[in-house]
Structures are given as structure tokens and as C-alpha cells.
mmCIF file of C-alpha atoms in Angstrom:
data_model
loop_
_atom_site.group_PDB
_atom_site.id
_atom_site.type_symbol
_atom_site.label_atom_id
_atom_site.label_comp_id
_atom_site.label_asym_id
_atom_site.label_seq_id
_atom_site.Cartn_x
_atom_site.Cartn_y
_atom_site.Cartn_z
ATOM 1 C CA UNK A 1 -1.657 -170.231 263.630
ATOM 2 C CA UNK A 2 -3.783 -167.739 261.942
ATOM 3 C CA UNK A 3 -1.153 -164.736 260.206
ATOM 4 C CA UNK A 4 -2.444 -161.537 261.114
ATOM 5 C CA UNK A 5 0.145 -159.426 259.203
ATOM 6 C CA UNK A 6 2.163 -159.496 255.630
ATOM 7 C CA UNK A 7 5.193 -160.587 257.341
ATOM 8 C CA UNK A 8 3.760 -163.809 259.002
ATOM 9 C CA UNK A 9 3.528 -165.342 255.470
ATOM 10 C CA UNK A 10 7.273 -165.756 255.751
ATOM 11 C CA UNK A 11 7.606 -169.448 257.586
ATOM 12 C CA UNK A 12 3.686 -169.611 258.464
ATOM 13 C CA UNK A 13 2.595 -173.431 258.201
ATOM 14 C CA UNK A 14 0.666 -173.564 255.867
ATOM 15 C CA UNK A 15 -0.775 -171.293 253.154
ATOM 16 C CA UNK A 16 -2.943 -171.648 250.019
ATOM 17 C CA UNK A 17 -1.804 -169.774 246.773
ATOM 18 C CA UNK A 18 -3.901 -169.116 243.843
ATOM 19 C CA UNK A 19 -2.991 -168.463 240.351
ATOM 20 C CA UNK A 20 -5.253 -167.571 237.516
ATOM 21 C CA UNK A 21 -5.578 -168.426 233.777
ATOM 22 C CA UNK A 22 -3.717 -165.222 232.122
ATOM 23 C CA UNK A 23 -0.608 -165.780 234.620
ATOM 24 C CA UNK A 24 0.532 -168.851 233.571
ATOM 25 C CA UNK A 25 -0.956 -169.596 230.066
ATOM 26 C CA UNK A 26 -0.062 -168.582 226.438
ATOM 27 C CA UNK A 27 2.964 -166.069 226.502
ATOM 28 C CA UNK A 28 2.781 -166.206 229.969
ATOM 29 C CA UNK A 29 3.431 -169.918 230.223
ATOM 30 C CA UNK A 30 6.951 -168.763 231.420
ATOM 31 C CA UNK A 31 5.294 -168.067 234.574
ATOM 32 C CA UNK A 32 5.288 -171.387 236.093
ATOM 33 C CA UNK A 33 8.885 -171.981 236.874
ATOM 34 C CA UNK A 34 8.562 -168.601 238.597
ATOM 35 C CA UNK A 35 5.874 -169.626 240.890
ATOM 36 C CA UNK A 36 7.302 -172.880 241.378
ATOM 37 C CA UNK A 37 10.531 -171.491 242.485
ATOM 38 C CA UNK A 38 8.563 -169.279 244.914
ATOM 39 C CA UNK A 39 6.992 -172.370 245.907
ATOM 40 C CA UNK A 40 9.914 -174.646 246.745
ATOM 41 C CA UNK A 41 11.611 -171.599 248.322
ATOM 42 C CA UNK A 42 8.779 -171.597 251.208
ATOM 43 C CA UNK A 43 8.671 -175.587 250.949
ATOM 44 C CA UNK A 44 12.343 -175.172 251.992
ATOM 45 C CA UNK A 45 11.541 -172.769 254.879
ATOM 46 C CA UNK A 46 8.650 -175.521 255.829
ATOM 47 C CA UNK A 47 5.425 -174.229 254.663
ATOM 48 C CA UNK A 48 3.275 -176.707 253.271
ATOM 49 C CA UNK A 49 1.421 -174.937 249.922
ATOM 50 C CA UNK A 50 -1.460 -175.440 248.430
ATOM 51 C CA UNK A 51 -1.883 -174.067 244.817
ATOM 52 C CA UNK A 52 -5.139 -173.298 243.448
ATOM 53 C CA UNK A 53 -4.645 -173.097 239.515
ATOM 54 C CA UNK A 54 -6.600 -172.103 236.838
ATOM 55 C CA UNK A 55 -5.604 -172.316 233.256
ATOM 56 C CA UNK A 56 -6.785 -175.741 232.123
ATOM 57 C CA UNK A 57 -8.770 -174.595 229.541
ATOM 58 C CA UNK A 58 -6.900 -171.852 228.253
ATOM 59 C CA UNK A 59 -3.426 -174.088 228.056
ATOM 60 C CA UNK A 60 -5.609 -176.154 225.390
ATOM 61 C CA UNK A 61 -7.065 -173.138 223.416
ATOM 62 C CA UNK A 62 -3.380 -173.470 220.924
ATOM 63 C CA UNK A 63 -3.641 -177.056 220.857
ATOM 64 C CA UNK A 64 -7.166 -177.105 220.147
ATOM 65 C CA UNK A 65 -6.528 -174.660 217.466
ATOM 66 C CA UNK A 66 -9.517 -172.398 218.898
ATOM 67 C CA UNK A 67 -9.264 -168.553 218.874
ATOM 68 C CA UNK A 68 -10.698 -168.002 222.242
ATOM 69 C CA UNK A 69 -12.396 -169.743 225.164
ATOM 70 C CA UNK A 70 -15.556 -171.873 224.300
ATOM 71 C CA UNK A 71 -18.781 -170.354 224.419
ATOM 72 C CA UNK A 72 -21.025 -174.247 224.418
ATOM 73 C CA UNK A 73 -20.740 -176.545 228.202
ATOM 74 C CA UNK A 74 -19.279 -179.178 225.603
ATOM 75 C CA UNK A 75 -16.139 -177.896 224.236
ATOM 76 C CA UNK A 76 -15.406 -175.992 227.212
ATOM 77 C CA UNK A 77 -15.506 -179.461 228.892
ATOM 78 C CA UNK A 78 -13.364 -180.864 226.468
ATOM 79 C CA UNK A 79 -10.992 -178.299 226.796
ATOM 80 C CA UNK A 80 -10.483 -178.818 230.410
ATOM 81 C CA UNK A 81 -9.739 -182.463 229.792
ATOM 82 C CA UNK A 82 -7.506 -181.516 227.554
ATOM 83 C CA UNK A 83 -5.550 -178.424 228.844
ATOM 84 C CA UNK A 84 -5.588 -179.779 232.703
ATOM 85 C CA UNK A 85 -3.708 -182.717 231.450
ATOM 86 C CA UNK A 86 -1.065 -180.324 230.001
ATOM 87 C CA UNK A 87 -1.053 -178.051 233.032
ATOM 88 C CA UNK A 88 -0.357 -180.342 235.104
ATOM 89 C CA UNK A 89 2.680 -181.591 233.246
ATOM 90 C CA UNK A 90 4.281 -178.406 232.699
ATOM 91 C CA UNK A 91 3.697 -178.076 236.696
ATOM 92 C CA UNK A 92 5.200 -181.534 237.570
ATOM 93 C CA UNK A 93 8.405 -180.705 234.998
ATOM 94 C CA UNK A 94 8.929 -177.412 237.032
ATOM 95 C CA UNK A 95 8.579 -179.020 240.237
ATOM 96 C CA UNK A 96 11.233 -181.858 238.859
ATOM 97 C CA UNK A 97 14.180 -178.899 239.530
ATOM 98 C CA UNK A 98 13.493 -179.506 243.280
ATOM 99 C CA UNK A 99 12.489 -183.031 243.850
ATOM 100 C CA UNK A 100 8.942 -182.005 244.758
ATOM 101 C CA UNK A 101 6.189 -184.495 243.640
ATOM 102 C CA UNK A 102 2.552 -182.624 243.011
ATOM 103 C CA UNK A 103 -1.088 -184.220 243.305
ATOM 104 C CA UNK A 104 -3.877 -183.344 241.302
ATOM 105 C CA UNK A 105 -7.660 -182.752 242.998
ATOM 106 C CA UNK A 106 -10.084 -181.529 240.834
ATOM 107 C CA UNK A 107 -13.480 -180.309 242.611
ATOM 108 C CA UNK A 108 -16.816 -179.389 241.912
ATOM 109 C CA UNK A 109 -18.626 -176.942 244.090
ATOM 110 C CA UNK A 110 -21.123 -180.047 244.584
ATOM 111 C CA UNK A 111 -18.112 -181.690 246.294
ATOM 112 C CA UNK A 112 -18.062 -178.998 249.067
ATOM 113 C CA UNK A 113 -21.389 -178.964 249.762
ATOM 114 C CA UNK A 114 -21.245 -182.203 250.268
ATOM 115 C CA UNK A 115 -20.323 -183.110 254.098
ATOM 116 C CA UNK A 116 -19.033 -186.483 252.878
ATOM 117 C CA UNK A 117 -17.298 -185.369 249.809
ATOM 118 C CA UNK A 118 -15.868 -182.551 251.420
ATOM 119 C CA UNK A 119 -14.603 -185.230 254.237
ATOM 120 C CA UNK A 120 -12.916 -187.375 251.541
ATOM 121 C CA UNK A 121 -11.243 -183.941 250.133
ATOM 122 C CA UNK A 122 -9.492 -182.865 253.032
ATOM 123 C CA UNK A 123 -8.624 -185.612 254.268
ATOM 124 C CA UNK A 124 -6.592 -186.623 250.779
ATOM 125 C CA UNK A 125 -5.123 -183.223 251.085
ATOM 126 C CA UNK A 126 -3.907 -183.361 254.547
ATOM 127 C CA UNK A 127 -2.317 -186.849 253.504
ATOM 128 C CA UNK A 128 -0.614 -185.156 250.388
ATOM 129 C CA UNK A 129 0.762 -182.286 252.252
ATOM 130 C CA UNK A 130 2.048 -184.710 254.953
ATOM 131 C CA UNK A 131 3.753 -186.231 251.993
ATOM 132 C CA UNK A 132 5.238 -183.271 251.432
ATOM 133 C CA UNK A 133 3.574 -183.247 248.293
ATOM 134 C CA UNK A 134 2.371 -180.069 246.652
ATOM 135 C CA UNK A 135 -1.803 -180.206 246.017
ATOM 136 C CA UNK A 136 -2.913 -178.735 242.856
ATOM 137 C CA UNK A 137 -6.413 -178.022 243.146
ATOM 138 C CA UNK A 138 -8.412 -177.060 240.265
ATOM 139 C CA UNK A 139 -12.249 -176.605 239.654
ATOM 140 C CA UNK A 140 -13.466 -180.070 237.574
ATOM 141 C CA UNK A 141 -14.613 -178.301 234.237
ATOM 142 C CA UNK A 142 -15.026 -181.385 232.572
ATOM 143 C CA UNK A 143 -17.873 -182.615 234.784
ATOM 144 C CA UNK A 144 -18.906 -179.099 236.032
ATOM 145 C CA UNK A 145 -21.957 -177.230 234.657
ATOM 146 C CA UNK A 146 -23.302 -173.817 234.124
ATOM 147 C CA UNK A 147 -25.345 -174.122 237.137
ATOM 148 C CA UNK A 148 -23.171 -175.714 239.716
ATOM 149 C CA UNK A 149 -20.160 -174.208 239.764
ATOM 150 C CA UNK A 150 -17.714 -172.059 241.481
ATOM 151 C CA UNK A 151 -17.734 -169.395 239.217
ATOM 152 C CA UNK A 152 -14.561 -168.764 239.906
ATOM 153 C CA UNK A 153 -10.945 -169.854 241.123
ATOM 154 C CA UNK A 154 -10.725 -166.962 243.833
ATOM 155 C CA UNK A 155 -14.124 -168.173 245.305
ATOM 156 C CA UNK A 156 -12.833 -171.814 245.284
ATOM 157 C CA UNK A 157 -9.379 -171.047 246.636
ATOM 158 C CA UNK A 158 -10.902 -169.203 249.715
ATOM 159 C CA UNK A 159 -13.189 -172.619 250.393
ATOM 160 C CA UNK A 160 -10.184 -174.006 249.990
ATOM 161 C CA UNK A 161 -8.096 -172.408 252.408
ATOM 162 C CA UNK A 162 -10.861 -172.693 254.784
ATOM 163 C CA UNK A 163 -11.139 -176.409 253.792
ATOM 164 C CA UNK A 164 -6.997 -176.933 254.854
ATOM 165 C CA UNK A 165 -7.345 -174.551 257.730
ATOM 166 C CA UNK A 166 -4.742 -172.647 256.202
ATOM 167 C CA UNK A 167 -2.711 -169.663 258.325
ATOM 168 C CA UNK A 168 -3.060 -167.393 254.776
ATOM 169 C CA UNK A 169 -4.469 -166.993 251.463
ATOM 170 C CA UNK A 170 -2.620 -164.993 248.537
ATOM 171 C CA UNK A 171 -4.423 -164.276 245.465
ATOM 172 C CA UNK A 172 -2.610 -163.662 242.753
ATOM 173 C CA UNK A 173 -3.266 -161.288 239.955
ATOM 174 C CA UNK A 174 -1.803 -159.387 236.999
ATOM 175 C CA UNK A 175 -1.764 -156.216 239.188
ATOM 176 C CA UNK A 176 0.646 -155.470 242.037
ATOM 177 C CA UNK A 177 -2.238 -154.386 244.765
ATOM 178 C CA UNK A 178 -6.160 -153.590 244.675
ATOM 179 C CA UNK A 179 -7.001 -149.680 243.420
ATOM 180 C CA UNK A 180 -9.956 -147.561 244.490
ATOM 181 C CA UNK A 181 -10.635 -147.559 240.950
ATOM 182 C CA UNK A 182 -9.611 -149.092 238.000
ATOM 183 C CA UNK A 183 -5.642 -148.698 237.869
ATOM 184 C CA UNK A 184 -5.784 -147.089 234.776
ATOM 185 C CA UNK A 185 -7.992 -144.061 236.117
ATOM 186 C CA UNK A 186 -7.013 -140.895 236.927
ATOM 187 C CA UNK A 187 -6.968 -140.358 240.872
ATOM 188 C CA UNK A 188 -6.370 -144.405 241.329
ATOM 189 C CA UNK A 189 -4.454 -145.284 244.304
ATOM 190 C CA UNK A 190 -3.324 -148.546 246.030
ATOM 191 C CA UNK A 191 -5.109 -150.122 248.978
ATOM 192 C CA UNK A 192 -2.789 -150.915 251.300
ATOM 193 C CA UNK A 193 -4.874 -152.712 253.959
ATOM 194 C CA UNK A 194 -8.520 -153.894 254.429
ATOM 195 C CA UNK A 195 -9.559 -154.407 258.011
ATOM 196 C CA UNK A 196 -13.095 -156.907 258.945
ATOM 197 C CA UNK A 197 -15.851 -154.422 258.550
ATOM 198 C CA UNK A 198 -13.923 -151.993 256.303
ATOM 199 C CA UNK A 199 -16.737 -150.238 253.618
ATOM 200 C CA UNK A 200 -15.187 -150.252 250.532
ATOM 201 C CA UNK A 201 -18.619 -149.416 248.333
ATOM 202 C CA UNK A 202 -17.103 -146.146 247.552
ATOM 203 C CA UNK A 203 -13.906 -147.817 245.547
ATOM 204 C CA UNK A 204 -14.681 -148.895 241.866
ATOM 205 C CA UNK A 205 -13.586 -152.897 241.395
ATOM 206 C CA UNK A 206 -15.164 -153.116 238.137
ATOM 207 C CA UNK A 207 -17.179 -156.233 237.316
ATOM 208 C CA UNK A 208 -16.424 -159.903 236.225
ATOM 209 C CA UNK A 209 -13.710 -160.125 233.698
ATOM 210 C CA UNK A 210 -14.516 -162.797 231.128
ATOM 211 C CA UNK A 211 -11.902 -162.675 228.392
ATOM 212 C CA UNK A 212 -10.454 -165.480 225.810
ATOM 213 C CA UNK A 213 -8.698 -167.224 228.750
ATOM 214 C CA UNK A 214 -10.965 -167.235 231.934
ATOM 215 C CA UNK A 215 -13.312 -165.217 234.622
ATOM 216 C CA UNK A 216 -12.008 -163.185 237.249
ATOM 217 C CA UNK A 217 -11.175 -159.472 238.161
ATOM 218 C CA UNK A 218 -10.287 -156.977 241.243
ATOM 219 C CA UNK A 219 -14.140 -157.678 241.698
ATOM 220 C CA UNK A 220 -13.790 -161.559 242.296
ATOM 221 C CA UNK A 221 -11.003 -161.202 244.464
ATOM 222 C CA UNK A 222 -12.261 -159.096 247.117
ATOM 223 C CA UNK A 223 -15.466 -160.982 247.084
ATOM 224 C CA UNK A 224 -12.955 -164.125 247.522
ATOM 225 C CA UNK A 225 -10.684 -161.941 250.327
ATOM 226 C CA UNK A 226 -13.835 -160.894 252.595
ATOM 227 C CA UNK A 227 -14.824 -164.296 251.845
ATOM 228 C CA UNK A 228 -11.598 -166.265 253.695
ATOM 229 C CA UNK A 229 -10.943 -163.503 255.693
ATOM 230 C CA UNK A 230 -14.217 -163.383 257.246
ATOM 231 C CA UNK A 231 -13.902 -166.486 258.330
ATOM 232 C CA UNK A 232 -10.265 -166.183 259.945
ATOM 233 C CA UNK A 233 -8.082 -166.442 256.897
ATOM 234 C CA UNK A 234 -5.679 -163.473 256.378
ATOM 235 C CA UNK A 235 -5.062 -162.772 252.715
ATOM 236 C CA UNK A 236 -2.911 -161.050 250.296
ATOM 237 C CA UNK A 237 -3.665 -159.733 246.935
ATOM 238 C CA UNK A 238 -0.586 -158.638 245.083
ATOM 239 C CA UNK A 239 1.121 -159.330 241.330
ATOM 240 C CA UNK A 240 1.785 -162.995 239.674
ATOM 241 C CA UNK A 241 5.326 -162.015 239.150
ATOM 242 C CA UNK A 242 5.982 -161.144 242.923
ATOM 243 C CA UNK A 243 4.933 -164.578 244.266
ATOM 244 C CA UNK A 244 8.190 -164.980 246.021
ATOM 245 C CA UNK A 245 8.026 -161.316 248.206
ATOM 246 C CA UNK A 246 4.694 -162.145 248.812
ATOM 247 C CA UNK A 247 5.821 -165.804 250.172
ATOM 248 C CA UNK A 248 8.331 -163.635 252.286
ATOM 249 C CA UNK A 249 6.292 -161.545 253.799
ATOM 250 C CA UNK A 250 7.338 -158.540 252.605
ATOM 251 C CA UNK A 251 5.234 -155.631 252.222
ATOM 252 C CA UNK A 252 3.305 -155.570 249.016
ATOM 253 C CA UNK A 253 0.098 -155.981 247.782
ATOM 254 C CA UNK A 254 -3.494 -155.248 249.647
ATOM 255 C CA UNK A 255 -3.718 -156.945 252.745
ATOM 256 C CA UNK A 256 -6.921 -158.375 254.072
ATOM 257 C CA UNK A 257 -6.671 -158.943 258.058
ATOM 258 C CA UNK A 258 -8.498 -161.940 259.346
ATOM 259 C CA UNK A 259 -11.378 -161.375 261.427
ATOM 260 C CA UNK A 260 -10.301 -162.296 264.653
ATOM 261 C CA UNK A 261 -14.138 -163.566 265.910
ATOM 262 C CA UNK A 262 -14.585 -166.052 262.473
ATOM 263 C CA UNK A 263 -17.539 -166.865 261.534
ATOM 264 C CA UNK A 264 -18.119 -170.841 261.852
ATOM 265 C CA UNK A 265 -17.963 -172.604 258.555
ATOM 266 C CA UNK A 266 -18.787 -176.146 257.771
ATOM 267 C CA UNK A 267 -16.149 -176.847 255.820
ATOM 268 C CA UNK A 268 -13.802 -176.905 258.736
ATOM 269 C CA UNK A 269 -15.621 -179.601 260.862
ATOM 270 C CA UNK A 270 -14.239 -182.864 261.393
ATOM 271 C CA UNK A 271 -13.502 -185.494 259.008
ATOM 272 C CA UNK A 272 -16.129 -188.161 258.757
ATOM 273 C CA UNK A 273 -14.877 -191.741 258.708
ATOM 274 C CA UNK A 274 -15.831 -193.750 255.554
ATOM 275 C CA UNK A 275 -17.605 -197.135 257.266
#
């Protein structure tokens, strides 16, 4: 069932959870066994998860010995090969303290607009999480190009929960809510709640970040929220480091009600069977 408020996150049945590269890479590496624990916490309660993780690339940046991310489609690719491999180790090693296995699915935004791709992707998701397994989905760098991709993990984790038919979406970020302007700016204040149709031109959510460790920004994740919440998918944006409140419903973070007339999306029709 769809979660129309914060506190239906706590025990919902399933929920998608994205993390991006500057949570859980370099100093921040740390993070992981946070949002693990958060993880297994709602496992216990019965949620399945799905994480949406970025970071591949910018776990290999130190082992690569480069000074920031890639500029050239090569050794970006590379990278990813690379640094997902690592990722998804240190994941697996956290999820070890709790006996929970994880799976690895890397997509493509090809693979979603693809009916029978798309098919095949659900349905090995909906197997894994009847496993009780944890899905790990990332975007496939190392076959990905400039020209078809997602552009970004916020985008892909709102297909994504659309994909699962997940009850909820939370977006993680390095902030603890959206702002009507850049937090650091004088007169900034916290968005407590976006409702379907809400204008929000007059707020100030910046542009695309692209630093040394990956894309995103406030900008990317309300395009992402309106996005999954449009089509029926309530979501939270709130702070990396308050995974677990967020997981328990508790009120934090900008909320972004679900529109209770979706819109119909293909991504939710029914699994094709492979002949």
C-alpha cells in the first residue's frame, strides 16, 4: 500500500532507498555500516529494501590513484568496473553482521526503455527480495555512455521504485531537508512538505552538482521526488546520517505526498514471459 505520510515508512512493505557518491565514499566510507544497520533494522520489522547506490566510481578514485572523477567515457568506465566491485564488497561485509545476503543489478537507462529488459529486471528483483535478499541497484557505468544515460542516481531510483511498485522512496542527501534556497543563504528555511501540484519555482534548488565524486544536488532530487511521486510514490528527502529515523517514520526531512490519481507508467505493467 501506497504511504501517504512520514510515519507509514515505519513497517510499510516495501521501500526503495537511495544513497549517493559523497555519503558513503572516501572519509565517508564509514557510512555504510550506518545505512546497513538502518537497513536490517526495517528488514527486521519486514520491509523488503531496495538500495539504489552510487559511489562506484568514486570508491576507485584512491585506488586508481586519480585526483578526481574522470573527465574521458573510458576511464570513467574503468573506474566503475573497478570501484563497483569494491562497493559492493564493503556492502556485502556490512551486511555479514546480520546474515543478510545482497544482489547486484546494474542498469542502463536503455534497459528501462526496453519493455523486455525492463521485464527481465523486475522480475529478478521481485525474486531477490522474495529471497529476502537486499537488491543493490546501480547505474552500469561501464557500458553506459554520455548519451544514454540516467544522468543521475535520484532519476534512476524513482524508475526504480516505480519499477518494484514500492509503498516509498527516500532520497538521501548530505542535508537534513530541502531549503527554499541554498542552506547556506540568509532567509533559508526548511520545506517541510510538498503536496502534487505544489509551485515551488519561487524556491532556489541550485543546479546540477558535479564535483570529484559524482552528479547530483537539491535540484536532482526534487526533479527525482515529483518524478516518483507523480506517479504514486510518496518520498522523503532527509540527511545520509538519519537513515534509520527516516526508516521509522519519524518526522524529518521534506516530504513529497504521492499523488493520489498517478499517472500510468510503463514500467509498472506486467511481466512478459521469456518464450
Amino acid at each position: 500500500m501506497t504511504v501517504t505520510e512520514r510515519e507509514g515508512l515505519f513497517g510499510c512493505r516495501r521501500v526503495v532507498v537511495k544513497v549517493g557518491s559523497s555519503s558513503i565514499s572516501g572519509e565517508h566510507a564509514w557510512r555504510i555500516d550506518a545505512i546497513v544497520a538502518a537497513i536490517a533494522a526495517a528488514h527486521e520489522r519486514g520491509t523488503e529494501v531496495v538500495l539504489v547506490s552510487s559511489g562506484a566510481i568514486a570508491t576507485a578514485l584512491p585506488l586508481l590513484k586519480l585526483d578526481g572523477r574522470p573527465d574521458d567515457l573510458a576511464t570513467q568506465q574503468a573506474s566503475a568496473a573497478v570501484g563497483q566491485n569494491v562497493l559492493m564488497w564493503r556492502y556485502q561485509t556490512s551486511l555479514d553482521r546480520f546474515g543478510i545476503l545482497a544482489g547486484q543489478v546494474l542498469l542502463t537507462a536503455g534497459d528501462l526503455e526496453n519493455a523486455t529488459h525492463r521485464s527481465n529486471a523486475r522480475r529478478a528483483m521481485e525474486r531477490l527480495l522474495g529471497l529476502r535478499i537486499l537488491p543493490i541497484v546501480n547505474e552500469n557505468d561501464t557500458v553506459a555512455t554520455h548519451e544514454i544515460r540516467f544522468g543521475d542516481n535520484d532519476r534512476l531510483a524513482a524508475l526504480v521504485a516505480q519499477l518494484v511498485g514500492a509503498d516509498a522512496l527516500v532520497l538521501l542527501s548530505d542535508i537534513e531537508a530541502l531549503y527554499t534556497r541554498p542552506p547556506d543563504e540568509p532567509g533559508a528555511t526548511p520545506i517541510d512538505r510538498v503536496e502534487p501540484g505544489d509551485d515551488l519555482h519561487g524556491f532556489q534548488f541550485g543546479s546540477v552538482v558535479v564535483n570529484s565524486v559524482g552528479t547530483g544536488g537539491a535540484a536532482t532530487k526534487v526533479s527525482a521526488a515529483r518524478l516518483a511521486a507523480g506517479a504514486g510514490v510518496g518520498v522523503l528527502v532527509t540527511s545520509a546520517d538519519r537513515v534509520d529515523e527516516a526508516l521509522r517514520g519519524e518526522n524529518i526531512g521534506t516530504w513529497f505526498a504521492p499523488n493520489p490519481h498517478p499517472v500510468a507508467s510503463a514500467l509498472t505493467g506486467p511481466i512478459a514471459v521469456d518464450r
